[in-house]
Amino acid sequence: MEMKRPEHVILTSHSNHVYRETTPIHWGAKTAKERGPIIATHSEHRNAIGTHAGSYTVYRALSVASGQFPRNHRPDLANTTATVELGPYDSWFDNNIVSLDPWGARITESYDDLLKQNYNIQPSIAVTSAHLQIPEISKSIEEGKIKVDGKVVVQKNDIKVTKAAIEPVWYLPGIAKRLELEEGVLRKILFQETGGMFPELVTRPDLKVLLPPIGSTTAYIFGNPEDLANPEVELTCRVHDECNGSDVFGSDICTCRPYLMHGIEEAVKTAQKGGVGLIVYFRKEGRALGEVTKYLVYNARKRQEGGDSASTYFYRTECVAGVQDARFQELMPDALLWLGIKKIHNLMSMSDMKYNAITRSGIEVVNRVDIPQHLVPLDAQVEIEAKKAAGYYTSGDVKDGETLDNVKGRNLHD
């Protein structure tokens, strides 16, 4: 493909320079039409900061720069609509949701007239169906813990699911309110901490929506998706933050994959009993500190005087990262609210941060379920005992003092 010389760059720093007819957004409105579309594409109608695909934006830019990707490409959205219809629910309105676009999966249905007028509007949510093949679940089936029922679990031990990919779409006034900040302060800090990536944050106060360059969220639904919004139907849910080392590669220094697999197994069992199961998977690697920082912390923990100990678990993280945990779960419940959830009967999480964020959002939690002790890897005893001592939910004993200090991890080179 021949690469044309790029056009002159027109800065968007001043509202009287470009985008003079910005398409209005009325966040929290009762209908998609009234709310208006989110347009984060190359367009004169653009009304948002940032662009679609989160961190993958940079790869798209490289493809455009190398001439492999046409800059003016518009996706053909024929036959891409959601496999199940979710919502609208009352939780979509009145700014209850501020970190995703609740209408993001309904672009062709909601804005067909604008698409025909050549508005470049793209979905920020996609919903499809799939089969999962998971070794731990297959083992549970072989052991008789889960049955092949032909509905939730089918032949070849496949698990049938509905899954939704959700891009972050931030309504900045709502984000600021959720974090108890002034919007101007939030915009300034976002501008500074992203290296000035989005000057519109500080120069275009009329643009209220940001598509940040971060990872997306995926929801896996076991059973009837419509039942998620029915508080009378039992719901088993795990809200899980990404851990590539454990989730994908089986690293034994943490409980992430074992807890995730336990959550999936319980979600399947609940769905087979007539309830519904849900796993929401957030891309917040290393407590949102990133994998490089996480590995630095691993080294610091293992090399410190006295070795890796539960009593210094959080301290070593803070020494390296400056904070124990950067996930700040205040935005997490939005994915649950998008699904219309009012009650979680079984929350597969020990995290008080997650529990508090969920209940503050108005969702009732009936039972909290910790990870069974026999699923905790030997080297992850440090993590789990440190978390329990720090106030994470547990149905078991909590260690302190010398007993906590005596919980040791492997040496670095063992």
CSV table of C-alpha atoms in Angstrom, one decimal:
chain,number,residue,atom,x,y,z
A,1,MET,CA,0.0,0.0,0.0
A,2,GLU,CA,1.4,3.4,-1.0
A,3,MET,CA,1.7,5.7,2.0
A,4,LYS,CA,0.7,9.3,1.3
A,5,ARG,CA,2.4,12.2,3.0
A,6,PRO,CA,0.4,13.1,6.1
A,7,GLU,CA,-1.7,16.2,6.2
A,8,HIS,CA,-0.8,19.1,8.4
A,9,VAL,CA,-1.6,18.5,12.0
A,10,ILE,CA,-4.4,20.7,13.3
A,11,LEU,CA,-4.3,21.0,17.1
A,12,THR,CA,-7.6,20.7,18.9
A,13,SER,CA,-6.6,22.8,21.8
A,14,HIS,CA,-9.0,25.6,21.2
A,15,SER,CA,-12.8,25.1,20.9
A,16,ASN,CA,-13.1,27.9,18.3
A,17,HIS,CA,-10.5,26.3,16.0
A,18,VAL,CA,-11.9,22.9,15.2
A,19,TYR,CA,-14.9,20.7,16.0
A,20,ARG,CA,-17.1,23.8,16.0
A,21,GLU,CA,-20.3,21.6,15.8
A,22,THR,CA,-19.4,19.0,18.4
A,23,THR,CA,-22.2,16.5,18.8
A,24,PRO,CA,-23.8,17.0,22.2
A,25,ILE,CA,-23.7,14.4,24.9
A,26,HIS,CA,-26.3,14.3,27.7
A,27,TRP,CA,-24.7,11.6,30.0
A,28,GLY,CA,-27.2,9.6,32.0
A,29,ALA,CA,-30.2,10.2,29.7
A,30,LYS,CA,-33.0,7.7,29.5
A,31,THR,CA,-32.5,6.9,25.8
A,32,ALA,CA,-29.5,6.5,23.5
A,33,LYS,CA,-31.0,9.2,21.2
A,34,GLU,CA,-31.4,11.7,24.1
A,35,ARG,CA,-27.9,10.8,25.4
A,36,GLY,CA,-26.3,11.2,22.0
A,37,PRO,CA,-23.5,9.1,20.4
A,38,ILE,CA,-19.9,9.0,21.7
A,39,ILE,CA,-17.7,9.8,18.7
A,40,ALA,CA,-14.0,9.2,19.3
A,41,THR,CA,-13.0,8.8,15.7
A,42,HIS,CA,-11.4,11.0,13.0
A,43,SER,CA,-14.5,13.1,12.3
A,44,GLU,CA,-15.8,16.6,12.3
A,45,HIS,CA,-18.4,15.3,14.7
A,46,ARG,CA,-15.9,14.2,17.3
A,47,ASN,CA,-17.0,14.8,20.8
A,48,ALA,CA,-14.6,12.8,23.0
A,49,ILE,CA,-11.0,12.9,24.0
A,50,GLY,CA,-8.9,9.8,23.2
A,51,THR,CA,-9.9,7.0,20.8
A,52,HIS,CA,-11.2,3.4,20.7
A,53,ALA,CA,-9.3,0.2,21.4
A,54,GLY,CA,-7.5,1.6,24.5
A,55,SER,CA,-3.8,0.7,24.6
A,56,TYR,CA,-4.1,-0.9,21.1
A,57,THR,CA,-4.4,2.6,19.7
A,58,VAL,CA,-0.6,2.8,19.5
A,59,TYR,CA,-0.4,-0.4,17.4
A,60,ARG,CA,-3.1,1.0,15.1
A,61,ALA,CA,-1.0,4.1,14.7
A,62,LEU,CA,2.0,2.1,13.8
A,63,SER,CA,0.0,0.2,11.2
A,64,VAL,CA,-1.2,3.5,9.7
A,65,ALA,CA,2.3,4.9,9.7
A,66,SER,CA,3.7,1.9,7.9
A,67,GLY,CA,1.0,2.1,5.3
A,68,GLN,CA,-0.7,-1.2,6.3
A,69,PHE,CA,-3.9,0.3,7.7
A,70,PRO,CA,-6.0,2.8,5.8
A,71,ARG,CA,-6.5,5.8,8.0
A,72,ASN,CA,-10.0,6.5,6.8
A,73,HIS,CA,-11.2,3.0,7.3
A,74,ARG,CA,-14.8,2.6,8.7
A,75,PRO,CA,-15.9,-0.7,10.0
A,76,ASP,CA,-18.7,-2.6,8.3
A,77,LEU,CA,-21.0,-3.3,11.3
A,78,ALA,CA,-23.3,-5.6,9.4
A,79,ASN,CA,-24.1,-8.7,11.5
A,80,THR,CA,-22.0,-7.5,14.5
A,81,THR,CA,-24.9,-6.8,16.9
A,82,ALA,CA,-25.0,-8.4,20.3
A,83,THR,CA,-26.0,-12.1,20.5
A,84,VAL,CA,-28.3,-11.2,23.5
A,85,GLU,CA,-30.0,-8.0,24.4
A,86,LEU,CA,-28.9,-6.5,27.7
A,87,GLY,CA,-30.8,-3.6,29.2
A,88,PRO,CA,-31.6,-0.8,29.3
A,89,TYR,CA,-31.8,-1.0,33.1
A,90,ASP,CA,-32.5,1.7,35.6
A,91,SER,CA,-28.9,1.6,36.6
A,92,TRP,CA,-27.9,3.0,33.2
A,93,PHE,CA,-29.5,6.4,34.0
A,94,ASP,CA,-28.8,9.4,36.2
A,95,ASN,CA,-25.0,9.1,36.0
A,96,ASN,CA,-24.9,5.8,38.0
A,97,ILE,CA,-22.4,4.6,35.4
A,98,VAL,CA,-19.4,6.8,34.6
A,99,SER,CA,-16.6,4.6,33.3
A,100,LEU,CA,-18.2,2.9,30.4
A,101,ASP,CA,-20.9,3.7,27.8
A,102,PRO,CA,-24.0,1.7,28.6
A,103,TRP,CA,-25.3,2.2,25.1
A,104,GLY,CA,-21.9,1.1,23.6
A,105,ALA,CA,-23.3,-2.2,22.2
A,106,ARG,CA,-26.3,-0.6,20.5
A,107,ILE,CA,-24.7,1.6,18.0
A,108,THR,CA,-26.4,0.3,14.8
A,109,GLU,CA,-29.8,0.1,16.5
A,110,SER,CA,-29.6,3.5,18.2
A,111,TYR,CA,-27.8,5.7,15.7
A,112,ASP,CA,-28.7,4.2,12.3
A,113,ASP,CA,-29.9,7.6,11.1
A,114,LEU,CA,-26.6,9.2,12.0
A,115,LEU,CA,-24.5,6.4,10.5
A,116,LYS,CA,-26.4,6.9,7.2
A,117,GLN,CA,-25.4,10.6,7.4
A,118,ASN,CA,-21.7,9.4,7.5
A,119,TYR,CA,-21.2,9.9,11.2
A,120,ASN,CA,-18.2,7.7,12.2
A,121,ILE,CA,-19.6,6.1,15.3
A,122,GLN,CA,-18.1,2.9,16.6
A,123,PRO,CA,-19.2,0.4,19.3
A,124,SER,CA,-17.3,0.4,22.6
A,125,ILE,CA,-19.0,-2.9,23.8
A,126,ALA,CA,-19.3,-6.2,21.9
A,127,VAL,CA,-21.4,-9.2,23.1
A,128,THR,CA,-21.0,-12.7,21.7
A,129,SER,CA,-21.3,-16.3,22.6
A,130,ALA,CA,-18.5,-18.9,23.1
A,131,HIS,CA,-17.4,-22.2,24.4
A,132,LEU,CA,-14.7,-22.4,27.1
A,133,GLN,CA,-12.3,-25.3,27.4
A,134,ILE,CA,-10.6,-25.2,30.8
A,135,PRO,CA,-8.4,-28.0,32.2
A,136,GLU,CA,-9.4,-27.5,35.9
A,137,ILE,CA,-13.1,-27.6,34.9
A,138,SER,CA,-12.6,-30.8,32.9
A,139,LYS,CA,-10.9,-32.3,35.9
A,140,SER,CA,-13.9,-31.4,38.1
A,141,ILE,CA,-16.2,-33.0,35.5
A,142,GLU,CA,-14.1,-36.2,35.6
A,143,GLU,CA,-14.3,-36.2,39.4
A,144,GLY,CA,-18.1,-35.8,39.3
A,145,LYS,CA,-18.1,-32.3,40.9
A,146,ILE,CA,-19.8,-30.9,37.7
A,147,LYS,CA,-22.2,-32.6,35.4
A,148,VAL,CA,-22.4,-32.5,31.7
A,149,ASP,CA,-26.0,-31.2,31.4
A,150,GLY,CA,-26.1,-30.3,27.7
A,151,LYS,CA,-27.0,-26.8,28.6
A,152,VAL,CA,-24.3,-25.1,30.6
A,153,VAL,CA,-21.7,-27.8,30.1
A,154,VAL,CA,-21.9,-29.7,26.8
A,155,GLN,CA,-20.0,-32.4,25.0
A,156,LYS,CA,-16.2,-32.4,25.2
A,157,ASN,CA,-16.5,-30.7,28.6
A,158,ASP,CA,-17.1,-27.3,26.9
A,159,ILE,CA,-18.7,-24.6,29.0
A,160,LYS,CA,-21.2,-22.4,27.1
A,161,VAL,CA,-21.0,-18.7,27.9
A,162,THR,CA,-22.1,-15.3,26.8
A,163,LYS,CA,-19.2,-12.9,26.9
A,164,ALA,CA,-18.9,-9.1,26.6
A,165,ALA,CA,-15.9,-7.0,25.9
A,166,ILE,CA,-16.1,-3.5,27.3
A,167,GLU,CA,-13.9,-0.5,26.5
A,168,PRO,CA,-13.4,2.2,29.1
A,169,VAL,CA,-15.4,5.3,28.3
A,170,TRP,CA,-15.0,7.9,31.1
A,171,TYR,CA,-17.5,10.6,31.8
A,172,LEU,CA,-15.1,13.0,33.5
A,173,PRO,CA,-17.5,15.0,35.7
A,174,GLY,CA,-18.9,11.6,37.0
A,175,ILE,CA,-15.4,10.2,37.5
A,176,ALA,CA,-14.4,13.3,39.5
A,177,LYS,CA,-17.5,13.0,41.7
A,178,ARG,CA,-16.9,9.3,42.3
A,179,LEU,CA,-13.4,10.1,43.5
A,180,GLU,CA,-14.5,13.2,45.4
A,181,LEU,CA,-12.4,15.5,43.3
A,182,GLU,CA,-13.0,18.7,41.4
A,183,GLU,CA,-13.2,17.9,37.7
A,184,GLY,CA,-10.5,20.5,36.9
A,185,VAL,CA,-8.1,18.8,39.4
A,186,LEU,CA,-8.8,15.4,37.8
A,187,ARG,CA,-8.3,16.6,34.3
A,188,LYS,CA,-5.0,18.3,35.2
A,189,ILE,CA,-3.6,15.3,37.0
A,190,LEU,CA,-4.6,13.0,34.1
A,191,PHE,CA,-2.9,15.3,31.7
A,192,GLN,CA,0.3,15.5,33.8
A,193,GLU,CA,0.5,11.7,34.6
A,194,THR,CA,0.1,10.7,31.0
A,195,GLY,CA,3.0,12.8,29.9
A,196,GLY,CA,0.7,15.4,28.3
A,197,MET,CA,-0.8,12.8,26.0
A,198,PHE,CA,-4.2,14.5,25.8
A,199,PRO,CA,-3.9,18.4,25.9
A,200,GLU,CA,-7.7,18.6,25.5
A,201,LEU,CA,-8.0,17.5,29.1
A,202,VAL,CA,-6.8,21.0,30.1
A,203,THR,CA,-7.7,23.1,27.1
A,204,ARG,CA,-11.1,21.7,26.1
A,205,PRO,CA,-13.4,21.7,29.1
A,206,ASP,CA,-16.3,21.3,26.7
A,207,LEU,CA,-15.2,17.8,26.0
A,208,LYS,CA,-16.5,15.8,28.9
A,209,VAL,CA,-15.7,12.2,27.8
A,210,LEU,CA,-12.3,10.5,27.7
A,211,LEU,CA,-11.5,7.1,26.1
A,212,PRO,CA,-8.3,6.4,28.1
A,213,PRO,CA,-5.5,4.3,26.7
A,214,ILE,CA,-6.0,1.4,29.2
A,215,GLY,CA,-7.1,-2.2,28.9
A,216,SER,CA,-10.7,-3.3,28.4
A,217,THR,CA,-12.9,-5.4,30.7
A,218,THR,CA,-14.5,-8.8,29.8
A,219,ALA,CA,-17.6,-10.3,31.4
A,220,TYR,CA,-18.2,-14.0,31.1
A,221,ILE,CA,-21.8,-15.0,31.8
A,222,PHE,CA,-22.8,-18.6,32.7
A,223,GLY,CA,-26.6,-19.3,32.3
A,224,ASN,CA,-29.2,-16.8,31.1
A,225,PRO,CA,-27.8,-13.3,30.9
A,226,GLU,CA,-31.2,-11.7,31.5
A,227,ASP,CA,-31.2,-13.3,35.0
A,228,LEU,CA,-28.4,-11.1,36.1
A,229,ALA,CA,-30.9,-8.3,36.6
A,230,ASN,CA,-33.3,-10.5,38.6
A,231,PRO,CA,-32.4,-10.3,42.3
A,232,GLU,CA,-34.6,-13.4,43.0
A,233,VAL,CA,-32.2,-15.6,40.8
A,234,GLU,CA,-29.1,-16.8,42.6
A,235,LEU,CA,-26.0,-15.1,41.3
A,236,THR,CA,-22.4,-16.3,41.9
A,237,CYS,CA,-19.9,-13.6,40.9
A,238,ARG,CA,-16.1,-13.2,40.9
A,239,VAL,CA,-14.6,-9.8,40.0
A,240,HIS,CA,-11.1,-10.6,39.0
A,241,ASP,CA,-8.1,-8.4,38.2
A,242,GLU,CA,-5.6,-9.6,35.6
A,243,CYS,CA,-2.6,-11.5,36.7
A,244,ASN,CA,-0.8,-12.8,33.6
A,245,GLY,CA,1.8,-14.8,35.4
A,246,SER,CA,-0.7,-16.8,37.4
A,247,ASP,CA,-3.8,-16.7,35.2
A,248,VAL,CA,-2.0,-17.7,32.0
A,249,PHE,CA,1.3,-19.3,33.0
A,250,GLY,CA,0.5,-20.8,36.4
A,251,SER,CA,3.0,-18.9,38.6
A,252,ASP,CA,2.6,-20.1,42.2
A,253,ILE,CA,3.5,-17.0,44.0
A,254,CYS,CA,-0.1,-15.8,44.2
A,255,THR,CA,-3.6,-17.3,44.4
A,256,CYS,CA,-4.9,-15.5,41.2
A,257,ARG,CA,-5.5,-18.5,38.9
A,258,PRO,CA,-6.7,-20.9,41.6
A,259,TYR,CA,-9.2,-18.3,42.9
A,260,LEU,CA,-10.3,-17.6,39.3
A,261,MET,CA,-10.8,-21.3,38.5
A,262,HIS,CA,-12.7,-21.7,41.8
A,263,GLY,CA,-14.9,-18.8,40.8
A,264,ILE,CA,-15.6,-20.3,37.4
A,265,GLU,CA,-16.4,-23.7,38.9
A,266,GLU,CA,-18.9,-22.2,41.4
A,267,ALA,CA,-20.4,-20.0,38.6
A,268,VAL,CA,-21.0,-23.1,36.5
A,269,LYS,CA,-22.5,-25.0,39.5
A,270,THR,CA,-24.9,-22.1,40.2
A,271,ALA,CA,-26.0,-21.8,36.6
A,272,GLN,CA,-26.7,-25.6,36.5
A,273,LYS,CA,-28.9,-25.1,39.6
A,274,GLY,CA,-31.0,-22.6,37.7
A,275,GLY,CA,-29.1,-19.5,38.8
A,276,VAL,CA,-26.5,-17.5,36.9
A,277,GLY,CA,-22.7,-17.1,37.2
A,278,LEU,CA,-20.5,-14.2,36.3
A,279,ILE,CA,-16.8,-13.6,36.0
A,280,VAL,CA,-15.8,-10.0,35.3
A,281,TYR,CA,-12.1,-9.8,34.2
A,282,PHE,CA,-10.4,-6.4,34.5
A,283,ARG,CA,-7.0,-5.5,33.0
A,284,LYS,CA,-5.3,-4.2,36.1
A,285,GLU,CA,-2.1,-6.2,36.0
A,286,GLY,CA,-0.1,-6.1,39.2
A,287,ARG,CA,-2.7,-4.3,41.2
A,288,ALA,CA,-2.7,-1.7,38.4
A,289,LEU,CA,1.0,-1.1,39.0
A,290,GLY,CA,2.1,-3.1,35.9
A,291,GLU,CA,4.1,-6.2,35.4
A,292,VAL,CA,7.5,-4.6,35.6
A,293,THR,CA,6.8,-3.1,39.0
A,294,LYS,CA,5.3,-6.5,40.2
A,295,TYR,CA,8.4,-8.4,39.3
A,296,LEU,CA,10.6,-5.8,41.0
A,297,VAL,CA,8.5,-6.3,44.1
A,298,TYR,CA,9.0,-10.1,43.8
A,299,ASN,CA,12.8,-9.6,43.8
A,300,ALA,CA,12.6,-7.2,46.7
A,301,ARG,CA,10.5,-9.6,48.8
A,302,LYS,CA,12.7,-12.6,48.1
A,303,ARG,CA,16.0,-10.7,48.7
A,304,GLN,CA,15.1,-8.8,51.8
A,305,GLU,CA,16.8,-9.7,55.1
A,306,GLY,CA,14.9,-12.6,56.7
A,307,GLY,CA,13.5,-13.7,53.3
A,308,ASP,CA,10.0,-13.4,51.9
A,309,SER,CA,7.6,-12.9,54.8
A,310,ALA,CA,3.8,-12.3,55.2
A,311,SER,CA,4.6,-9.6,57.7
A,312,THR,CA,6.4,-7.4,55.2
A,313,TYR,CA,4.3,-8.3,52.1
A,314,PHE,CA,2.5,-5.0,51.6
A,315,TYR,CA,5.5,-3.0,52.9
A,316,ARG,CA,7.8,-4.2,50.2
A,317,THR,CA,5.2,-3.3,47.5
A,318,GLU,CA,4.9,0.2,48.9
A,319,CYS,CA,8.7,0.6,49.0
A,320,VAL,CA,9.0,-0.1,45.3
A,321,ALA,CA,5.7,1.3,43.9
A,322,GLY,CA,4.9,4.1,46.4
A,323,VAL,CA,1.5,2.6,47.1
A,324,GLN,CA,0.3,-0.8,48.2
A,325,ASP,CA,-2.5,-1.0,45.6
A,326,ALA,CA,-3.3,1.3,42.7
A,327,ARG,CA,-6.6,-0.4,41.6
A,328,PHE,CA,-8.9,2.0,43.5
A,329,GLN,CA,-12.0,-0.1,42.9
A,330,GLU,CA,-14.4,2.8,42.8
A,331,LEU,CA,-15.0,2.4,39.1
A,332,MET,CA,-15.3,-1.4,39.1
A,333,PRO,CA,-19.0,-1.7,39.9
A,334,ASP,CA,-20.0,0.1,36.7
A,335,ALA,CA,-19.6,-3.2,34.8
A,336,LEU,CA,-22.0,-4.8,37.3
A,337,LEU,CA,-24.5,-1.9,37.0
A,338,TRP,CA,-24.4,-2.2,33.2
A,339,LEU,CA,-25.6,-5.8,33.6
A,340,GLY,CA,-28.4,-4.6,35.8
A,341,ILE,CA,-27.2,-6.4,38.9
A,342,LYS,CA,-29.0,-5.6,42.1
A,343,LYS,CA,-27.9,-8.5,44.3
A,344,ILE,CA,-24.9,-10.8,44.4
A,345,HIS,CA,-25.8,-13.9,46.4
A,346,ASN,CA,-22.2,-15.4,46.4
A,347,LEU,CA,-19.3,-12.9,46.0
A,348,MET,CA,-16.1,-14.9,45.3
A,349,SER,CA,-13.7,-12.4,46.7
A,350,MET,CA,-11.9,-11.7,49.9
A,351,SER,CA,-11.1,-8.0,49.0
A,352,ASP,CA,-12.6,-5.4,51.2
A,353,MET,CA,-11.9,-2.8,48.5
A,354,LYS,CA,-14.0,-4.7,46.1
A,355,TYR,CA,-16.8,-5.5,48.6
A,356,ASN,CA,-17.0,-1.9,49.8
A,357,ALA,CA,-17.1,-0.5,46.2
A,358,ILE,CA,-19.8,-2.9,45.2
A,359,THR,CA,-22.0,-2.3,48.2
A,360,ARG,CA,-21.5,1.5,48.0
A,361,SER,CA,-22.9,1.3,44.4
A,362,GLY,CA,-26.2,0.0,45.8
A,363,ILE,CA,-25.7,-3.7,45.0
A,364,GLU,CA,-26.5,-6.1,47.9
A,365,VAL,CA,-24.0,-8.8,48.8
A,366,VAL,CA,-25.4,-11.8,50.6
A,367,ASN,CA,-22.4,-14.1,51.1
A,368,ARG,CA,-18.7,-13.6,50.7
A,369,VAL,CA,-16.7,-16.7,49.8
A,370,ASP,CA,-13.0,-16.9,50.4
A,371,ILE,CA,-10.6,-19.2,48.6
A,372,PRO,CA,-10.5,-22.8,50.0
A,373,GLN,CA,-7.2,-23.3,51.8
A,374,HIS,CA,-6.3,-26.4,49.8
A,375,LEU,CA,-6.3,-24.3,46.6
A,376,VAL,CA,-3.6,-21.9,47.9
A,377,PRO,CA,-0.1,-22.8,46.4
A,378,LEU,CA,2.7,-23.2,48.9
A,379,ASP,CA,4.6,-20.1,47.8
A,380,ALA,CA,1.3,-18.1,47.9
A,381,GLN,CA,0.9,-18.6,51.6
A,382,VAL,CA,2.7,-15.3,52.1
A,383,GLU,CA,0.2,-13.4,50.0
A,384,ILE,CA,-2.9,-15.0,51.5
A,385,GLU,CA,-1.9,-14.7,55.1
A,386,ALA,CA,-0.7,-11.1,54.6
A,387,LYS,CA,-4.1,-10.2,53.1
A,388,LYS,CA,-6.1,-11.8,55.8
A,389,ALA,CA,-4.0,-10.0,58.4
A,390,ALA,CA,-4.6,-6.7,56.6
A,391,GLY,CA,-8.4,-7.1,56.9
A,392,TYR,CA,-9.4,-9.1,53.8
A,393,TYR,CA,-12.4,-11.3,54.4
A,394,THR,CA,-11.8,-14.8,55.7
A,395,SER,CA,-13.8,-17.5,57.3
A,396,GLY,CA,-10.6,-18.9,58.9
A,397,ASP,CA,-8.0,-17.8,61.4
A,398,VAL,CA,-6.0,-14.6,61.1
A,399,LYS,CA,-2.3,-14.7,62.0
A,400,ASP,CA,-0.4,-11.8,63.6
A,401,GLY,CA,2.9,-11.0,65.3
A,402,GLU,CA,5.4,-13.9,65.2
A,403,THR,CA,3.0,-16.3,63.6
A,404,LEU,CA,2.6,-14.0,60.7
A,405,ASP,CA,6.3,-13.3,60.4
A,406,ASN,CA,7.0,-17.1,60.3
A,407,VAL,CA,4.9,-17.5,57.1
A,408,LYS,CA,7.8,-17.6,54.6
A,409,GLY,CA,8.0,-17.9,50.9
A,410,ARG,CA,10.6,-19.7,48.7
A,411,ASN,CA,14.0,-18.3,48.2
A,412,LEU,CA,14.5,-16.5,44.9
A,413,HIS,CA,16.7,-19.2,43.3
A,414,ASP,CA,15.0,-22.3,44.8
